[in-house]
CSV table of C-alpha atoms in Angstrom, one decimal:
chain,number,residue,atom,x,y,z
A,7,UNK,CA,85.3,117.9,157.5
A,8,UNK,CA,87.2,115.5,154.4
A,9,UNK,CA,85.4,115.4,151.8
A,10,UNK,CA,85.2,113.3,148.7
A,11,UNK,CA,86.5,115.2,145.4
A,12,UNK,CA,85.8,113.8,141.8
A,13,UNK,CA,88.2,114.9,139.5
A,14,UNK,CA,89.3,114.1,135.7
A,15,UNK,CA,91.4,115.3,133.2
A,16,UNK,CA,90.5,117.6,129.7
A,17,UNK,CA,92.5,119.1,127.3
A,18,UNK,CA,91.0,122.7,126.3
A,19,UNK,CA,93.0,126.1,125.8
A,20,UNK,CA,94.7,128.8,127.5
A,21,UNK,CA,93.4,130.4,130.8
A,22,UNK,CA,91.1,133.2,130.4
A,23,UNK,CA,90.3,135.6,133.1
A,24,UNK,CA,87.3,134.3,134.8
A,25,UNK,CA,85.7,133.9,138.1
A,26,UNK,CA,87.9,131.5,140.2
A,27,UNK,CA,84.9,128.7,140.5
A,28,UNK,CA,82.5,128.0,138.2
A,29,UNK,CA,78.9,126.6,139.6
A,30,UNK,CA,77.6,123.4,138.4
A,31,UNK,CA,74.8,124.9,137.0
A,32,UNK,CA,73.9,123.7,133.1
A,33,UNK,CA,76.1,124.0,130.5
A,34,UNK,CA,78.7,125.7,132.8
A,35,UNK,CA,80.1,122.3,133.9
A,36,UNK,CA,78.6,119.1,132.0
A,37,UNK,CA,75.7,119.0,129.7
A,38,UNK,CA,73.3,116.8,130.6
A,39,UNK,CA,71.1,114.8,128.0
A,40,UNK,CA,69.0,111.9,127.9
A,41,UNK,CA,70.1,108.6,126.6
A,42,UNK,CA,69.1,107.0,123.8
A,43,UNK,CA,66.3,105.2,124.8
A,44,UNK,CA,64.9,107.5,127.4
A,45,UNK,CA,63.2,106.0,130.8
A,46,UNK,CA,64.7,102.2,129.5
A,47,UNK,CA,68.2,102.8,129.2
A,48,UNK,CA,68.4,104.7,132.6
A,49,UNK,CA,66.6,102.2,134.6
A,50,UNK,CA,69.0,99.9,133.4
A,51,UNK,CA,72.0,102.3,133.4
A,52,UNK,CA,70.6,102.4,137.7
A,53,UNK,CA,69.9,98.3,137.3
A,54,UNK,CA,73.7,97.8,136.2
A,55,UNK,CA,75.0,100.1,139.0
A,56,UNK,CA,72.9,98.2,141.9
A,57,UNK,CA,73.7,95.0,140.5
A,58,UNK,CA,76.9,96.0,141.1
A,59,UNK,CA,76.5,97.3,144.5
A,60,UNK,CA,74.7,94.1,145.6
A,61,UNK,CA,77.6,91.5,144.4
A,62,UNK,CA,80.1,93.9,145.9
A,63,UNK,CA,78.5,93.6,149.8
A,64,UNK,CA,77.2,89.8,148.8
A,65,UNK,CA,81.3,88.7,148.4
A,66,UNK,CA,82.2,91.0,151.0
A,67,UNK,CA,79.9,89.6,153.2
A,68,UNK,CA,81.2,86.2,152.3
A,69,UNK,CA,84.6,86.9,152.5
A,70,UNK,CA,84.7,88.8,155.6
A,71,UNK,CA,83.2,87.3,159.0
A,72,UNK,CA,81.9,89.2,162.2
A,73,UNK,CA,84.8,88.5,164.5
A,74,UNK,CA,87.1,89.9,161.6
A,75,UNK,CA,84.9,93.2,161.6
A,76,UNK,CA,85.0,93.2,165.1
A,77,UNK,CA,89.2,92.5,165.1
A,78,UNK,CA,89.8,95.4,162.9
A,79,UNK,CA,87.7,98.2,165.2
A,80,UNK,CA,84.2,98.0,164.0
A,81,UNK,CA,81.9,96.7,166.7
A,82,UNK,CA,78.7,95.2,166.7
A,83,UNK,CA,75.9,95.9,165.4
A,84,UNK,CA,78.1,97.0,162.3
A,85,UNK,CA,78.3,93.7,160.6
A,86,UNK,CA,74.1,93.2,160.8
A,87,UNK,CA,74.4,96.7,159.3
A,88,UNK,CA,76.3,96.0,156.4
A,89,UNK,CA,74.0,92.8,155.7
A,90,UNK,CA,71.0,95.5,156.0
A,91,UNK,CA,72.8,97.5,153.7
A,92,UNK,CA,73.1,94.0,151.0
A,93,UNK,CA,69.3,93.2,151.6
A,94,UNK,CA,68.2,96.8,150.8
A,95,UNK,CA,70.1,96.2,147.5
A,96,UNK,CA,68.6,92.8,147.0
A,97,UNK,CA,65.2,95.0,147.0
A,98,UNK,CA,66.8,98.1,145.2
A,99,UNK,CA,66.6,95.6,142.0
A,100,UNK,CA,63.6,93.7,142.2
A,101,UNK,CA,61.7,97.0,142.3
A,102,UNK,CA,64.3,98.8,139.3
A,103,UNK,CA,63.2,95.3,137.3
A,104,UNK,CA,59.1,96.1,138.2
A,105,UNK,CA,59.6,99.2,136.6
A,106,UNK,CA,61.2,98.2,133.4
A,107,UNK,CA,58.9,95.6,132.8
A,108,UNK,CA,55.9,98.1,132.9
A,109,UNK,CA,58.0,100.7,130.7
A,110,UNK,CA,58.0,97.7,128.4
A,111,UNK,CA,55.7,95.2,128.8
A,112,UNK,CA,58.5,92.5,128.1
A,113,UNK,CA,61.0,92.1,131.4
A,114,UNK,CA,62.7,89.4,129.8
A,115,UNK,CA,64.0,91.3,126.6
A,116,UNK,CA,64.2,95.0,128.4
A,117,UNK,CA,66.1,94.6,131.4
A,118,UNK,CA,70.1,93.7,131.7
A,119,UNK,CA,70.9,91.1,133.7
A,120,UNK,CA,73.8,90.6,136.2
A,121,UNK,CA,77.2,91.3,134.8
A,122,UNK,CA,80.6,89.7,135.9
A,123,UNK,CA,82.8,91.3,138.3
A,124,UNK,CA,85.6,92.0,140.6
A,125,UNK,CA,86.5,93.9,143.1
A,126,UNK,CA,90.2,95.0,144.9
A,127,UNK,CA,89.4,94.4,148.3
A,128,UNK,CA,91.7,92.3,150.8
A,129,UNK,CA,90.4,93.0,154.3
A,130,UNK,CA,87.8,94.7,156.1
A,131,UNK,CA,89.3,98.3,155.3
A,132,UNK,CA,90.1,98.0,152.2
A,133,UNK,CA,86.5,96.5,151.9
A,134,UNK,CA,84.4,99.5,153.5
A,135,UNK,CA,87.2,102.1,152.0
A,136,UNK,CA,85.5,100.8,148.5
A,137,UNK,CA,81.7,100.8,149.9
A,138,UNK,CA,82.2,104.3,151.0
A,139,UNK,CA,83.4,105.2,147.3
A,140,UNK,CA,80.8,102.9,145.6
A,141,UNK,CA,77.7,104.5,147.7
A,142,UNK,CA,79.1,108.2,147.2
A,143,UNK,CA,79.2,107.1,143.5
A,144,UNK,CA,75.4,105.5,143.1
A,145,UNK,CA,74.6,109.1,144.8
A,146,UNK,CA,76.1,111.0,142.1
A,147,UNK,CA,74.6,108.6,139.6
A,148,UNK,CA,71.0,108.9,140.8
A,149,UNK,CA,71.6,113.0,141.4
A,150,UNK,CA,72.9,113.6,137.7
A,151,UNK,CA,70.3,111.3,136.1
A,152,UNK,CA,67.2,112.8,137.8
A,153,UNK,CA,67.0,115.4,135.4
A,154,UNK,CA,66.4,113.5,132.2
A,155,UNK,CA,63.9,111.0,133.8
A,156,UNK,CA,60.8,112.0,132.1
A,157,UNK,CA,58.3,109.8,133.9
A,158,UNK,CA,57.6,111.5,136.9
A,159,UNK,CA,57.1,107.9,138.6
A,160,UNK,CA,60.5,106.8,138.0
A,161,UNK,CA,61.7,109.8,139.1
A,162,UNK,CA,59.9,109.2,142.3
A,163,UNK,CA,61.8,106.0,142.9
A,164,UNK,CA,65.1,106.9,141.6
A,165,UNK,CA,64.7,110.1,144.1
A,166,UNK,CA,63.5,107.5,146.9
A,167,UNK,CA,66.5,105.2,146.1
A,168,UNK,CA,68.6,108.6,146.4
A,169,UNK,CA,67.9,109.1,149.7
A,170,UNK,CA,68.3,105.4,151.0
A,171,UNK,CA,72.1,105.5,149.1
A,172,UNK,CA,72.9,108.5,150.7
A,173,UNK,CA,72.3,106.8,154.6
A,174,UNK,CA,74.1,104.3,153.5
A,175,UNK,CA,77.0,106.4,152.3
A,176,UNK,CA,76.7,108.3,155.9
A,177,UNK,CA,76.7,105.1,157.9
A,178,UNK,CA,80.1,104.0,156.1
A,179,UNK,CA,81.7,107.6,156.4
A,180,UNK,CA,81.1,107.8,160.2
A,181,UNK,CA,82.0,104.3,161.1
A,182,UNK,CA,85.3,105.4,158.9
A,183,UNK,CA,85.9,108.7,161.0
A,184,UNK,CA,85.0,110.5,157.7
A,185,UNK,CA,82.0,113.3,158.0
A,186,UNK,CA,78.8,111.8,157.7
A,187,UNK,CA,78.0,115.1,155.7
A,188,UNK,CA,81.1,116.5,154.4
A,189,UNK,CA,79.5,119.4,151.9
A,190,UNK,CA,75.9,121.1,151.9
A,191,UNK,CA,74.9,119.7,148.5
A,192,UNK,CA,76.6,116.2,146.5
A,193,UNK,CA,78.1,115.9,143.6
A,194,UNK,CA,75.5,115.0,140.0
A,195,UNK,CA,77.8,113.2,137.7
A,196,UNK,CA,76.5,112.3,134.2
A,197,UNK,CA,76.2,109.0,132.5
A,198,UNK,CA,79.6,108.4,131.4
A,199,UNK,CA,81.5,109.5,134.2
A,200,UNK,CA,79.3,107.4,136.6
A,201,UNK,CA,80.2,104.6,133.7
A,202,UNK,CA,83.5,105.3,134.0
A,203,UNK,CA,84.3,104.7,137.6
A,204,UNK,CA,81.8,101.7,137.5
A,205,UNK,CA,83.8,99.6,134.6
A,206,UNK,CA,86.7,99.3,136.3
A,207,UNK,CA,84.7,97.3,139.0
A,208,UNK,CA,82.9,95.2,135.8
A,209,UNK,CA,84.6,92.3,134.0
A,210,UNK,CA,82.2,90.8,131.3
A,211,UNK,CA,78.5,90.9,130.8
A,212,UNK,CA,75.8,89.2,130.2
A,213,UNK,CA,75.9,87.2,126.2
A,214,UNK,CA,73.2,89.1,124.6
A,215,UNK,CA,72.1,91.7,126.9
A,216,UNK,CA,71.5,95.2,125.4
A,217,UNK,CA,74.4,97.6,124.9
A,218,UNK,CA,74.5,100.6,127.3
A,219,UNK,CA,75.2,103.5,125.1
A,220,UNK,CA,77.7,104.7,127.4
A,221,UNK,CA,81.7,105.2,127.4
A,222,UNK,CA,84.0,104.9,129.5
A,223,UNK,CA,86.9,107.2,129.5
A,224,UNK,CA,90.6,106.1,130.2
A,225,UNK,CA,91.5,105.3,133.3
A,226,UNK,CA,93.0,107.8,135.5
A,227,UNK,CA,96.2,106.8,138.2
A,228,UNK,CA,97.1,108.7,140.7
A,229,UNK,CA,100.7,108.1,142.4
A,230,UNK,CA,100.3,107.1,146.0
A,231,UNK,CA,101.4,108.7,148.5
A,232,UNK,CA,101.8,108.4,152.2
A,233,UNK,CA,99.9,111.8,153.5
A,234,UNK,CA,96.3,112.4,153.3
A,235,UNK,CA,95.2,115.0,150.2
A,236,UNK,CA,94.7,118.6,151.8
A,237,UNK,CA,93.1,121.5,150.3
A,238,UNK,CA,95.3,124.2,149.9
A,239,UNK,CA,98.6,122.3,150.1
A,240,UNK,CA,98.8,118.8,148.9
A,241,UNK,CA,100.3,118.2,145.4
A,242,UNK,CA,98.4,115.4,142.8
A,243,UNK,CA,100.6,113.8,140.3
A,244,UNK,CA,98.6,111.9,137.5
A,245,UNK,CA,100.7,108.8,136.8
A,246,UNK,CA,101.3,108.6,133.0
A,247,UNK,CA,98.6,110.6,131.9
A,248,UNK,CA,100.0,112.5,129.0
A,249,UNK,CA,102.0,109.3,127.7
A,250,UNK,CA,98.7,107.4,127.9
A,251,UNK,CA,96.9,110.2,125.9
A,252,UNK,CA,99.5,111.0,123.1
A,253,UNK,CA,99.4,107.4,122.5
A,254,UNK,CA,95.8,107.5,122.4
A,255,UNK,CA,96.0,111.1,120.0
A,256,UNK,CA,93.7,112.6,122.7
A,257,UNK,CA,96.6,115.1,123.0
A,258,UNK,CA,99.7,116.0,121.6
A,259,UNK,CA,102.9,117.0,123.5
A,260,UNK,CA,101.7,121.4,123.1
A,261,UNK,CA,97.5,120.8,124.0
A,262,UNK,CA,96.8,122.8,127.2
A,263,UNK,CA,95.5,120.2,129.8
A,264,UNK,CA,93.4,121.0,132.9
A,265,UNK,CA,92.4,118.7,136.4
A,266,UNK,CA,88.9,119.2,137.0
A,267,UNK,CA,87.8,119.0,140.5
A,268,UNK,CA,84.2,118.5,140.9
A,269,UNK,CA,83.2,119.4,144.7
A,270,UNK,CA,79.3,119.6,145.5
A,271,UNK,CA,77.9,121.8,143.0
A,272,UNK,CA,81.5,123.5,142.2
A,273,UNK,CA,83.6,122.9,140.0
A,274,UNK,CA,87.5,123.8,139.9
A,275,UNK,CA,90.0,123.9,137.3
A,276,UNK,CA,93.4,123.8,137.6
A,277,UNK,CA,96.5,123.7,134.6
A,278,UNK,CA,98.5,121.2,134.8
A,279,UNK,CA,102.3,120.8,134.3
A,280,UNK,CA,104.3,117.8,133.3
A,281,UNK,CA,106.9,116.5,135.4
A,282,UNK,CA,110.7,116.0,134.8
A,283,UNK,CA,111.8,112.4,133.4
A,284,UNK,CA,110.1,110.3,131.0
A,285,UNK,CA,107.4,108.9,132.8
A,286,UNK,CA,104.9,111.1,131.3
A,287,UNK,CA,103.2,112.4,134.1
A,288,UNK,CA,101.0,115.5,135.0
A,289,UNK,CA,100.7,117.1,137.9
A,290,UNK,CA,99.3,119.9,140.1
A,291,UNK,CA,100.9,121.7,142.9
A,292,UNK,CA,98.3,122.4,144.7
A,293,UNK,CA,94.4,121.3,145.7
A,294,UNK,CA,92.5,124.5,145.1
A,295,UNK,CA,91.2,125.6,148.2
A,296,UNK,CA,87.8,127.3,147.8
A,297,UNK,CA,89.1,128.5,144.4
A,298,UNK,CA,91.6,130.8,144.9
A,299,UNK,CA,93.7,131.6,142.1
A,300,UNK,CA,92.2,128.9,140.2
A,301,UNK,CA,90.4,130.3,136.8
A,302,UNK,CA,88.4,128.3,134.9
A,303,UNK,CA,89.0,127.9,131.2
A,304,UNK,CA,86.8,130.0,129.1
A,305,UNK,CA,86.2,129.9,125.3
A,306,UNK,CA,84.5,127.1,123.5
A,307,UNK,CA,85.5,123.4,123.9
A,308,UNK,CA,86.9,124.5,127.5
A,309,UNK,CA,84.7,123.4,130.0
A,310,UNK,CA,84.5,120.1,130.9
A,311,UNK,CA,82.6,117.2,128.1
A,312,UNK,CA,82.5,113.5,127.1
A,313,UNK,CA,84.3,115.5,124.3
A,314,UNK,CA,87.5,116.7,126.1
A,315,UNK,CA,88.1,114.5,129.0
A,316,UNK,CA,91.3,112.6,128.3
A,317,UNK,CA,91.2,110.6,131.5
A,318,UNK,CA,88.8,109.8,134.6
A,319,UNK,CA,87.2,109.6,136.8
A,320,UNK,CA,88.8,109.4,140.0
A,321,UNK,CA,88.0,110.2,143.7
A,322,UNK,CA,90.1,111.9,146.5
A,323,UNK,CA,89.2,112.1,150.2
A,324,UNK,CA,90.6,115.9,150.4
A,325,UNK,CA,91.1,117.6,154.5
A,326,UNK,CA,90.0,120.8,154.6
A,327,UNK,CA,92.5,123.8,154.8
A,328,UNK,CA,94.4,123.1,157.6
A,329,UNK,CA,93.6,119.6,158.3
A,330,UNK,CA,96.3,117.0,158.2
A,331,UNK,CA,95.2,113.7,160.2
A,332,UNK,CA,92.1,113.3,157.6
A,333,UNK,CA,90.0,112.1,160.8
A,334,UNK,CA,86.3,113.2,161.4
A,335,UNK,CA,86.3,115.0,164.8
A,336,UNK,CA,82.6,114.1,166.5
């Protein structure tokens, strides 16, 4: 069943003998800890993330009619889907806003408000290819914040928004051929790697809304290719990434640099070696499969932080061993 991986890169040490997967369980993988600003900052942290979702299906929605929904292999009812999918988003905020404005007392000063944005869809496809990565990514968001949500009200609705996300994420998958439930548990990512994958998306917002004390880390490219990514097998060349982080003096030209595939509640790491020319690329030969012969770094500063990460975060649908079409067989 093709999943969707989450990788990024860090610089660390030199491999240490290890167990060949290391479990997402903290502080193996990330630390997780509460924003400044506690309950506030991460309803509007899930406010800016389903504004975002909601402007994404509004201009798709707009831009994209039935018949061309229909002309590209997705039959009716799908299109009254999708506009479900926008009016549960519509709701999404009005209730993240209720809750704000009874953490504070003031909506009006608390709560961010719609940012600017744009988004690199050009037909239908391309369109749901991006709502299948923008609902497994409000999944992850919601998952990874749960934790630091210390009233148990909001962590009721964030849990209840959780579960709505994740229908929505199946509904896209299967009307994609993907698995509707690729892996027994999804993927928590923290704060700035959720931020990360969401500024790309985000082009200016709102003069004088409060600052999210969030980063986001430098992009990461990926060179296309033509195949769908297999486990086991396929090679992942990061496009420039160790000319774009010397010049940044993440790295120099000797640091030891990892890819870090998050998958469920795993977490793979895998050395990566740069390629001939002066492109200044890294890459991998191979997709760990299941973690064989892939050892974690060990030793402090090696596992993966906001500290070390050089460059992410990106998402790969990844076939299973064996797989090569990358279609969901019913």
């Amino acid at each position: 069943m093709r999943s969707s991986i989450i990788l990024a890169l860090i610089a660390g040490s030199s491999l240490a003998a290890a167990s060949p997967i290391t479990k997402r369980d903290t502080p193996t993988a990330i630390d997780y800890n509460a924003p400044p600003g506690g309950d506030i900052t991460i309803l509007n942290y899930a406010l800016t993330l389903e504004y975002l979702e909601r402007e994404f299906y509004r201009q798709g929605l707009a831009n994209y009619t039935q018949a061309q929904f229909v002309a590209a292999g997705f039959p009716d009812p799908f299109y009254a889907n999708l506009k479900e999918i926008y009016y549960d988003e519509q709701l999404l905020i009005h209730n993240l806003k209720t809750h704000i404005s009874t953490l504070t007392g003031a909506l009006g000063t608390a709560a961010v408000h719609e940012a600017k944005y744009s988004f690199p869809s050009t037909d239908v496809k391309s369109f749901l290819a991006l709502s299948s990565v923008l609902e497994g990514v409000g999944i992850s968001a919601y998952l990874g914040a749960a934790a630091e949500i210390a009233n148990k009200t909001y962590l009721t609705v964030a849990g209840s928004i959780l579960t709505v996300e994740s229908r929505h994420s199946s509904y896209i998958r299967t009307a994609l051929k993907q698995s509707p439930f690729p892996k027994p548990f999804d993927t928590p990512l923290d704060f700035n790697q959720v931020y990360s994958l969401a500024a790309q998306f985000i082009t200016g917002f709102a003069p004088g809304d409060p600052a999210l004390p969030f980063k986001a880390f430098p992009p990461l490219m990926l060179e296309a290719t033509q195949y769908p990514y297999t486990a086991g097998s396929s090679p992942v060349t990061f496009s420039h990434a160790q000319k774009n982080a010397i010049t940044a003096s993440l790295i120099t030209a000797d640091t030891p640099v990892y890819a870090v595939f998050f998958s469920g509640l795993d977490t793979y790491y895998v050395e990566v070696r740069t390629t001939m020319g002066d492109s200044g690329d890294f890459k991998i030969d191979m997709i760990p499969a299941g973690g064989d012969g892939m050892l974690p770094p060990t030793g402090q500063g090696c596992k993966v932080s906001n500290e070390n990460t050089i460059s992410g975060v990106g998402v790969l649908e990844v076939n299973p061993v064996g797989w090569r079409d990358g279609v969901f067989k019913e």
